Short mmCIF file of C-alpha atoms and ligand atoms in Angstrom, two decimals:
data_model
loop_
_atom_site.label_atom_id
_atom_site.label_comp_id
_atom_site.label_asym_id
_atom_site.label_seq_id
_atom_site.Cartn_x
_atom_site.Cartn_y
_atom_site.Cartn_z
CA MET A 1 76.21 -52.63 32.50
CA ALA A 2 78.91 -50.77 30.71
CA ARG A 3 81.84 -52.53 29.11
CA ILE A 4 85.36 -51.46 29.98
CA LEU A 5 88.36 -52.17 27.77
CA VAL A 6 91.37 -52.96 29.92
CA THR A 7 94.66 -52.94 28.04
CA GLY A 8 97.37 -54.83 29.88
CA GLY A 9 94.60 -56.58 31.78
CA THR A 10 96.55 -59.78 32.41
CA GLY A 11 99.41 -57.83 34.01
CA TYR A 12 99.94 -57.22 37.69
CA ILE A 13 97.81 -54.16 38.38
CA GLY A 14 95.56 -54.86 35.40
CA SER A 15 94.48 -58.30 36.58
CA HIS A 16 93.55 -57.06 40.06
CA THR A 17 91.63 -54.19 38.51
CA VAL A 18 89.73 -56.56 36.20
CA VAL A 19 88.63 -58.53 39.27
CA CYS A 20 87.36 -55.38 40.99
CA LEU A 21 85.57 -54.15 37.85
CA MET A 22 83.84 -57.49 37.36
CA GLU A 23 82.84 -57.63 41.01
CA GLN A 24 81.17 -54.25 40.55
CA GLY A 25 79.21 -55.64 37.60
CA TYR A 26 81.20 -54.17 34.72
CA ASP A 27 81.71 -56.22 31.58
CA VAL A 28 85.39 -56.38 30.73
CA THR A 29 87.38 -56.94 27.59
CA ILE A 30 91.10 -57.43 28.09
CA VAL A 31 93.64 -56.70 25.39
CA ASP A 32 97.13 -57.92 26.19
CA ASN A 33 100.04 -59.14 24.08
CA LEU A 34 101.19 -61.42 26.93
CA SER A 35 104.69 -59.96 26.68
CA ASN A 36 104.97 -59.85 30.47
CA SER A 37 102.08 -62.04 31.60
CA ASN A 38 100.37 -65.27 30.62
CA ARG A 39 97.00 -66.81 29.87
CA GLU A 40 96.75 -68.57 33.22
CA VAL A 41 96.00 -65.18 34.76
CA LEU A 42 92.60 -65.47 33.05
CA ASP A 43 91.96 -68.70 34.96
CA GLY A 44 92.81 -66.92 38.22
CA ILE A 45 90.39 -64.09 37.42
CA THR A 46 87.69 -66.59 36.43
CA SER A 47 88.13 -68.59 39.59
CA ILE A 48 87.85 -65.46 41.77
CA THR A 49 84.92 -63.81 40.02
CA GLY A 50 83.03 -66.80 38.61
CA HIS A 51 83.12 -65.24 35.13
CA ARG A 52 85.72 -65.30 32.40
CA PRO A 53 86.58 -61.85 31.04
CA ASP A 54 86.67 -61.53 27.26
CA PHE A 55 90.26 -61.67 26.12
CA VAL A 56 91.95 -60.57 22.90
CA GLU A 57 95.61 -61.36 22.45
CA ALA A 58 96.91 -58.31 20.64
CA ASP A 59 99.47 -55.57 20.79
CA CYS A 60 98.01 -52.12 21.38
CA GLN A 61 100.29 -50.76 18.66
CA ASP A 62 98.47 -52.93 16.13
CA ARG A 63 95.93 -50.62 14.52
CA THR A 64 94.07 -53.36 12.71
CA ALA A 65 93.74 -55.45 15.84
CA MET A 66 92.57 -52.49 17.92
CA GLU A 67 90.05 -51.51 15.26
CA GLN A 68 88.74 -55.05 15.38
CA VAL A 69 88.39 -54.92 19.19
CA PHE A 70 86.27 -51.77 19.11
CA THR A 71 84.18 -53.17 16.25
CA THR A 72 83.59 -56.44 18.08
CA TYR A 73 82.65 -54.64 21.30
CA PRO A 74 80.58 -51.59 20.35
CA ASP A 75 79.46 -51.31 24.01
CA ILE A 76 82.91 -50.22 25.25
CA GLN A 77 82.36 -47.02 27.23
CA ALA A 78 85.76 -46.47 28.78
CA VAL A 79 89.33 -47.64 28.48
CA ILE A 80 91.82 -48.27 31.25
CA HIS A 81 95.21 -48.19 29.60
CA PHE A 82 97.76 -50.21 31.57
CA ALA A 83 99.61 -51.83 28.69
CA ALA A 84 103.22 -50.66 28.85
CA SER A 85 106.75 -51.77 29.54
CA LYS A 86 107.81 -50.84 33.06
CA ALA A 87 111.37 -51.88 33.89
CA VAL A 88 113.34 -48.74 34.65
CA GLY A 89 116.77 -50.32 34.06
CA GLU A 90 115.74 -51.98 30.81
CA SER A 91 114.37 -48.67 29.56
CA VAL A 92 117.83 -47.13 29.95
CA GLU A 93 119.33 -49.98 27.88
CA LYS A 94 116.58 -50.02 25.25
CA PRO A 95 115.09 -46.54 25.10
CA LEU A 96 113.68 -46.87 21.58
CA LEU A 97 111.81 -50.01 22.52
CA TYR A 98 110.26 -48.16 25.46
CA TYR A 99 109.32 -45.08 23.47
CA ARG A 100 107.86 -47.21 20.69
CA ASN A 101 105.88 -49.51 22.90
CA ASN A 102 104.62 -47.08 25.50
CA VAL A 103 103.95 -44.08 23.29
CA LEU A 104 102.65 -45.82 20.16
CA SER A 105 100.36 -48.02 22.21
CA LEU A 106 98.66 -45.01 23.73
CA LEU A 107 98.43 -43.19 20.38
CA THR A 108 96.85 -46.20 18.74
CA VAL A 109 94.37 -46.68 21.57
CA LEU A 110 93.40 -42.99 21.48
CA GLU A 111 93.00 -42.86 17.71
CA THR A 112 90.84 -45.96 17.76
CA MET A 113 88.73 -44.59 20.61
CA GLN A 114 88.21 -41.42 18.62
CA ARG A 115 87.06 -43.33 15.54
CA HIS A 116 84.54 -45.22 17.64
CA GLY A 117 83.29 -42.31 19.71
CA VAL A 118 84.66 -43.64 23.01
CA ASN A 119 85.49 -40.64 25.17
CA ASN A 120 86.65 -41.92 28.55
CA ILE A 121 90.14 -43.04 29.44
CA VAL A 122 92.01 -43.81 32.66
CA PHE A 123 95.78 -43.81 32.29
CA SER A 124 98.37 -45.59 34.46
CA SER A 125 100.89 -42.98 35.39
CA SER A 126 103.47 -42.99 38.13
CA CYS A 127 104.86 -40.97 41.00
CA THR A 128 108.09 -41.13 39.03
CA VAL A 129 106.88 -37.95 37.26
CA TYR A 130 107.66 -36.01 40.46
CA GLY A 131 111.29 -37.19 40.69
CA GLN A 132 112.64 -36.31 44.13
CA PRO A 133 110.24 -33.68 45.45
CA ASP A 134 111.83 -31.04 47.66
CA GLU A 135 110.96 -31.09 51.35
CA ALA A 136 108.21 -28.52 50.96
CA HIS A 137 106.42 -30.95 48.63
CA LEU A 138 106.57 -34.01 50.89
CA PRO A 139 104.15 -35.73 51.13
CA VAL A 140 103.65 -35.04 47.47
CA ASP A 141 100.30 -33.82 46.18
CA GLU A 142 99.17 -33.27 42.60
CA THR A 143 100.30 -29.65 42.55
CA ALA A 144 103.96 -30.59 42.97
CA PRO A 145 105.90 -29.87 39.80
CA ARG A 146 106.87 -32.69 37.50
CA GLN A 147 110.62 -32.98 37.14
CA GLN A 148 112.93 -34.07 34.34
CA ALA A 149 112.51 -37.84 34.08
CA LEU A 150 115.41 -39.98 35.24
CA SER A 151 114.77 -42.79 32.77
CA PRO A 152 113.13 -43.35 29.38
CA TYR A 153 110.44 -45.30 31.25
CA GLY A 154 109.69 -42.26 33.42
CA ASN A 155 109.78 -40.05 30.37
CA THR A 156 107.17 -42.18 28.59
CA LYS A 157 104.82 -41.57 31.54
CA GLN A 158 105.31 -37.80 31.20
CA ILE A 159 104.97 -37.86 27.41
CA ASN A 160 101.79 -39.92 27.66
CA GLU A 161 100.32 -37.56 30.24
CA ASP A 162 101.08 -34.71 27.81
CA ILE A 163 99.58 -36.55 24.84
CA LEU A 164 96.37 -37.11 26.78
CA THR A 165 96.24 -33.51 27.96
CA ASP A 166 96.75 -32.17 24.42
CA ALA A 167 94.20 -34.61 23.00
CA ALA A 168 91.64 -33.47 25.59
CA HIS A 169 92.38 -29.85 24.77
CA ALA A 170 91.59 -30.46 21.12
CA ASP A 171 88.60 -32.72 21.70
CA LYS A 172 86.21 -31.32 24.28
CA ALA A 173 84.34 -34.61 24.52
CA LEU A 174 87.40 -36.52 25.75
CA ARG A 175 87.56 -37.19 29.50
CA VAL A 176 90.84 -38.28 31.05
CA ILE A 177 91.87 -39.44 34.50
CA LEU A 178 95.60 -39.73 35.14
CA LEU A 179 96.37 -41.99 38.08
CA ARG A 180 99.85 -41.57 39.52
CA TYR A 181 100.70 -44.74 41.40
CA PHE A 182 103.17 -44.95 44.21
CA ASN A 183 104.63 -48.44 44.90
CA PRO A 184 102.06 -51.23 44.43
CA ILE A 185 102.69 -54.43 46.38
CA GLY A 186 100.85 -57.59 47.48
CA ALA A 187 98.40 -59.93 45.80
CA HIS A 188 94.72 -60.83 45.81
CA PRO A 189 93.81 -62.44 49.17
CA SER A 190 92.88 -65.68 47.38
CA ALA A 191 96.48 -65.96 46.09
CA LYS A 192 95.00 -66.78 42.68
CA ILE A 193 96.55 -63.75 41.00
CA GLY A 194 99.60 -61.68 41.88
CA GLU A 195 102.81 -60.22 40.54
CA LEU A 196 104.76 -62.41 38.11
CA PRO A 197 108.16 -60.86 37.53
CA ASN A 198 110.21 -62.10 34.61
CA GLY A 199 113.65 -63.35 35.68
CA VAL A 200 115.42 -61.58 38.53
CA PRO A 201 112.98 -59.09 40.08
CA ASN A 202 113.90 -55.41 40.08
CA ASN A 203 111.26 -54.40 42.57
CA LEU A 204 111.67 -54.80 46.29
CA LEU A 205 108.73 -57.00 47.29
CA PRO A 206 109.14 -59.79 44.72
CA PHE A 207 112.81 -59.91 45.64
CA VAL A 208 111.93 -60.22 49.32
CA THR A 209 109.37 -63.01 48.74
CA GLN A 210 111.72 -64.89 46.40
CA THR A 211 114.50 -64.66 48.98
CA ALA A 212 112.13 -65.92 51.67
CA ALA A 213 111.21 -68.82 49.37
CA GLY A 214 114.89 -69.71 48.96
CA LEU A 215 115.07 -68.78 45.27
CA ARG A 216 117.59 -66.01 45.98
CA PRO A 217 120.31 -66.38 48.57
CA MET A 218 120.26 -62.80 49.77
CA LEU A 219 118.35 -59.57 49.45
CA ARG A 220 120.53 -56.56 48.78
CA VAL A 221 119.36 -53.38 50.46
CA PHE A 222 120.50 -50.55 48.24
CA GLY A 223 122.01 -48.03 50.62
CA ASP A 224 121.69 -47.20 54.32
CA ASP A 225 123.32 -43.80 54.14
CA TYR A 226 120.39 -41.76 52.88
CA ASN A 227 119.08 -38.81 54.82
CA THR A 228 116.21 -40.83 56.34
CA PRO A 229 115.67 -42.08 59.92
CA ASP A 230 117.25 -45.51 59.32
CA GLY A 231 119.29 -44.52 56.26
CA SER A 232 117.35 -46.63 53.74
CA CYS A 233 115.03 -45.19 51.07
CA ILE A 234 111.42 -44.38 51.82
CA ARG A 235 108.46 -45.20 49.56
CA ASP A 236 104.70 -45.26 49.78
CA TYR A 237 103.81 -48.95 49.41
CA ILE A 238 100.19 -49.34 48.38
CA TYR A 239 98.21 -52.58 48.35
CA VAL A 240 97.47 -53.58 44.77
CA MET A 241 93.82 -54.34 45.67
CA ASP A 242 93.39 -50.85 47.12
CA LEU A 243 94.97 -49.48 43.96
CA ALA A 244 92.67 -51.60 41.79
CA LYS A 245 89.61 -50.24 43.61
CA ALA A 246 90.67 -46.69 42.79
CA HIS A 247 90.38 -47.59 39.10
CA VAL A 248 86.76 -48.63 39.57
CA LYS A 249 86.09 -45.29 41.28
CA ALA A 250 87.79 -43.48 38.40
CA VAL A 251 85.70 -45.32 35.80
CA ASP A 252 82.51 -44.69 37.81
CA ARG A 253 83.40 -41.01 37.83
CA LEU A 254 84.03 -40.85 34.09
CA LEU A 255 80.79 -42.64 33.27
CA ALA A 256 78.77 -40.48 35.63
CA ALA A 257 80.32 -37.43 33.91
CA THR A 258 80.75 -35.69 37.26
CA ALA A 259 84.34 -34.60 36.70
CA SER A 260 84.83 -30.87 37.00
CA GLU A 261 87.79 -30.85 34.64
CA GLN A 262 88.48 -32.68 31.41
CA VAL A 263 91.78 -34.01 32.70
CA GLU A 264 91.95 -34.96 36.34
CA VAL A 265 95.06 -36.16 38.17
CA PHE A 266 95.12 -38.27 41.32
CA ASN A 267 97.99 -39.51 43.45
CA LEU A 268 97.32 -43.03 44.62
CA GLY A 269 99.18 -43.88 47.77
CA THR A 270 98.57 -44.49 51.46
CA GLY A 271 99.98 -41.22 52.72
CA ARG A 272 102.56 -43.13 54.74
CA GLY A 273 106.21 -43.63 53.87
CA LEU A 274 108.04 -46.82 54.88
CA SER A 275 111.74 -47.51 54.59
CA VAL A 276 113.23 -50.53 52.86
CA LEU A 277 114.42 -51.85 56.24
CA GLU A 278 110.97 -51.37 57.79
CA ILE A 279 109.44 -53.39 54.96
CA VAL A 280 111.98 -56.19 55.31
CA ARG A 281 111.66 -56.36 59.09
CA THR A 282 107.87 -56.25 59.04
CA PHE A 283 107.83 -58.98 56.41
CA ILE A 284 110.03 -61.20 58.60
CA GLU A 285 107.85 -60.48 61.61
CA VAL A 286 104.47 -61.20 60.03
CA THR A 287 105.48 -64.24 57.97
CA GLY A 288 107.97 -65.77 60.39
CA GLN A 289 110.22 -66.37 57.38
CA ASN A 290 113.90 -65.70 57.35
CA VAL A 291 115.03 -63.12 54.79
CA PRO A 292 118.80 -62.88 54.75
CA TYR A 293 119.86 -59.41 53.65
CA GLU A 294 122.96 -57.32 53.33
CA ILE A 295 123.43 -53.61 52.95
CA VAL A 296 125.14 -52.72 49.69
CA GLY A 297 125.80 -49.46 47.83
CA ARG A 298 123.07 -47.21 46.50
CA ARG A 299 121.28 -48.15 43.28
CA GLU A 300 121.86 -45.64 40.52
CA GLY A 301 118.87 -43.42 39.85
CA ASP A 302 117.08 -44.22 43.11
CA ILE A 303 115.11 -41.50 44.75
CA GLU A 304 115.75 -40.97 48.45
CA GLN A 305 112.23 -40.55 49.70
CA VAL A 306 108.79 -40.03 48.29
CA TRP A 307 105.34 -40.65 49.62
CA ALA A 308 101.90 -39.45 48.67
CA ASN A 309 99.44 -36.96 49.92
CA PRO A 310 96.34 -38.86 48.73
CA ALA A 311 93.86 -36.30 50.10
CA LYS A 312 92.48 -35.41 46.68
CA ALA A 313 91.78 -39.04 45.76
CA ASN A 314 90.31 -39.62 49.23
CA ARG A 315 87.97 -36.67 48.88
CA VAL A 316 87.04 -36.62 45.21
CA LEU A 317 87.02 -40.33 44.43
CA GLY A 318 85.73 -41.34 47.87
CA TRP A 319 88.53 -43.84 48.08
CA LYS A 320 91.19 -44.70 50.62
CA ALA A 321 94.09 -47.16 50.72
CA ASP A 322 93.71 -48.52 54.22
CA THR A 323 94.75 -52.19 54.19
CA PRO A 324 97.28 -52.73 57.00
CA VAL A 325 100.78 -53.32 55.67
CA ALA A 326 101.06 -56.57 57.67
CA ASP A 327 98.11 -58.01 55.71
CA VAL A 328 99.60 -56.77 52.46
CA LEU A 329 102.96 -58.38 53.12
CA LEU A 330 101.25 -61.62 54.08
CA SER A 331 99.29 -61.58 50.82
CA ALA A 332 102.56 -61.21 48.90
CA TRP A 333 104.03 -64.18 50.77
CA ASN A 334 100.90 -66.31 50.23
CA TRP A 335 101.13 -65.62 46.51
CA GLU A 336 104.81 -66.56 46.41
CA LYS A 337 103.98 -69.80 48.23
CA HIS A 338 101.16 -70.48 45.79
CA ILE A 339 103.32 -70.08 42.67
CA ARG A 340 106.20 -72.10 44.15
CA GLY A 341 103.93 -74.83 45.49
CA ILE A 342 105.28 -74.31 49.02
C1 UD1 B 1 110.41 -47.24 40.53
C2 UD1 B 1 109.66 -45.99 40.23
C3 UD1 B 1 108.24 -46.28 39.90
C4 UD1 B 1 108.15 -47.31 38.81
C5 UD1 B 1 108.84 -48.55 39.29
C6 UD1 B 1 108.78 -49.58 38.18
C7 UD1 B 1 110.34 -44.01 41.47
C8 UD1 B 1 110.22 -43.23 42.74
N1 UD1 B 1 109.63 -45.11 41.39
O1 UD1 B 1 110.01 -47.67 41.77
O2 UD1 B 1 107.60 -45.12 39.44
O3 UD1 B 1 106.82 -47.58 38.50
O4 UD1 B 1 110.20 -48.24 39.56
O5 UD1 B 1 109.56 -50.69 38.46
O6 UD1 B 1 111.04 -43.66 40.56
N2 UD1 B 1 115.34 -52.04 46.76
C9 UD1 B 1 116.34 -52.72 47.45
N3 UD1 B 1 116.71 -53.95 47.00
C10 UD1 B 1 116.13 -54.55 45.91
C11 UD1 B 1 115.12 -53.84 45.22
C12 UD1 B 1 114.74 -52.58 45.67
O7 UD1 B 1 116.89 -52.22 48.42
O8 UD1 B 1 116.54 -55.67 45.55
C13 UD1 B 1 114.91 -50.71 47.24
C14 UD1 B 1 115.14 -49.61 46.23
O9 UD1 B 1 116.43 -49.06 46.40
C15 UD1 B 1 114.03 -48.63 46.62
C16 UD1 B 1 112.92 -49.52 47.15
O10 UD1 B 1 113.53 -50.76 47.45
O11 UD1 B 1 114.47 -47.81 47.64
C17 UD1 B 1 111.81 -49.74 46.15
O12 UD1 B 1 112.38 -50.15 44.91
P1 UD1 B 1 111.49 -50.67 43.71
O13 UD1 B 1 110.54 -51.70 44.18
O14 UD1 B 1 112.42 -51.03 42.60
O15 UD1 B 1 110.60 -49.43 43.31
P2 UD1 B 1 111.02 -47.92 42.94
O16 UD1 B 1 112.41 -47.85 42.49
O17 UD1 B 1 110.60 -47.05 44.05
#
């Protein structure tokens, strides 16, 4: 079976994807610098799949290390490039760090692939490239225009999409799939892997589960005066395992060489928008946990509402995100309980 190089494979989405790849019989090599994850994730993956993925601790910007990886594993046939920094707020504070890490990592991976004749790459992009789509483009499909990024983080996603598109234009052998994720949540049903935020979580779900676990006194809901039915922001929350499975479909597609275009773009979401308050209330309902919350002012830079039209991914990849949100929220809570020993 083919070997897949997964950069950022001990991270949140990466680790779930590694599990799905291994379950489909792929051999996996993970490269991760452990800057926002840890080695124990490998134990979780091993316990779920019964096999330990090969792991190289390295930074994707490190040309020598990446050269070594491709030399050690000449059977690599595709790369899934997750490795990147992803905190929107931090990217505003430290833009150079974000540009260096996110852009140089991709460049180094691509150059090394080229030297070793590896022609298939799946890239982790984000719905952030659409900004706030106008009403005519909601739910948002892949033809919606990209808009000026609101943060350096968002800009690195756009720049990297452009780098890949230009590289494919120049090299007709290169095949690229850009996956634009909406909001991934939840954890593997075994609760052996999940999201491990560093410090105070920025994202909604980890904040909710940490509040339910008593680690945070109160969830702050950022704004209830938006132009939405209950006034809170709307997002397309997608189960991380559903998202992970889309990566396997993307890799299958690249290896089967069935893509009609050299660069293909897919929105990965459920097609359903949920508000912050709906998420919080559903979480309380399905877990029976109390989540104290208060409404506070809007968070700077937040988008009012965005959700996906995933029809293209449904049709072309033969994939659908259909796990009920109640199950997803429960999986997030089970993971929180697991890491806190509750
Ligand atoms: C954003 C980006 C996404 C990026 C992600 C990385 C958009 C549309 N999305 O996600 O591309 O990958 O950051 O972190 O730009 N909320 C609260 N209280 C909290 C935390 C969040 O009310 O304590 C609300 C937010 O206001 C928002 C929703 O929950 O309405 C989701 O927030 P979050 O989980 O941070 O994700 P996005 O901001 O949508």
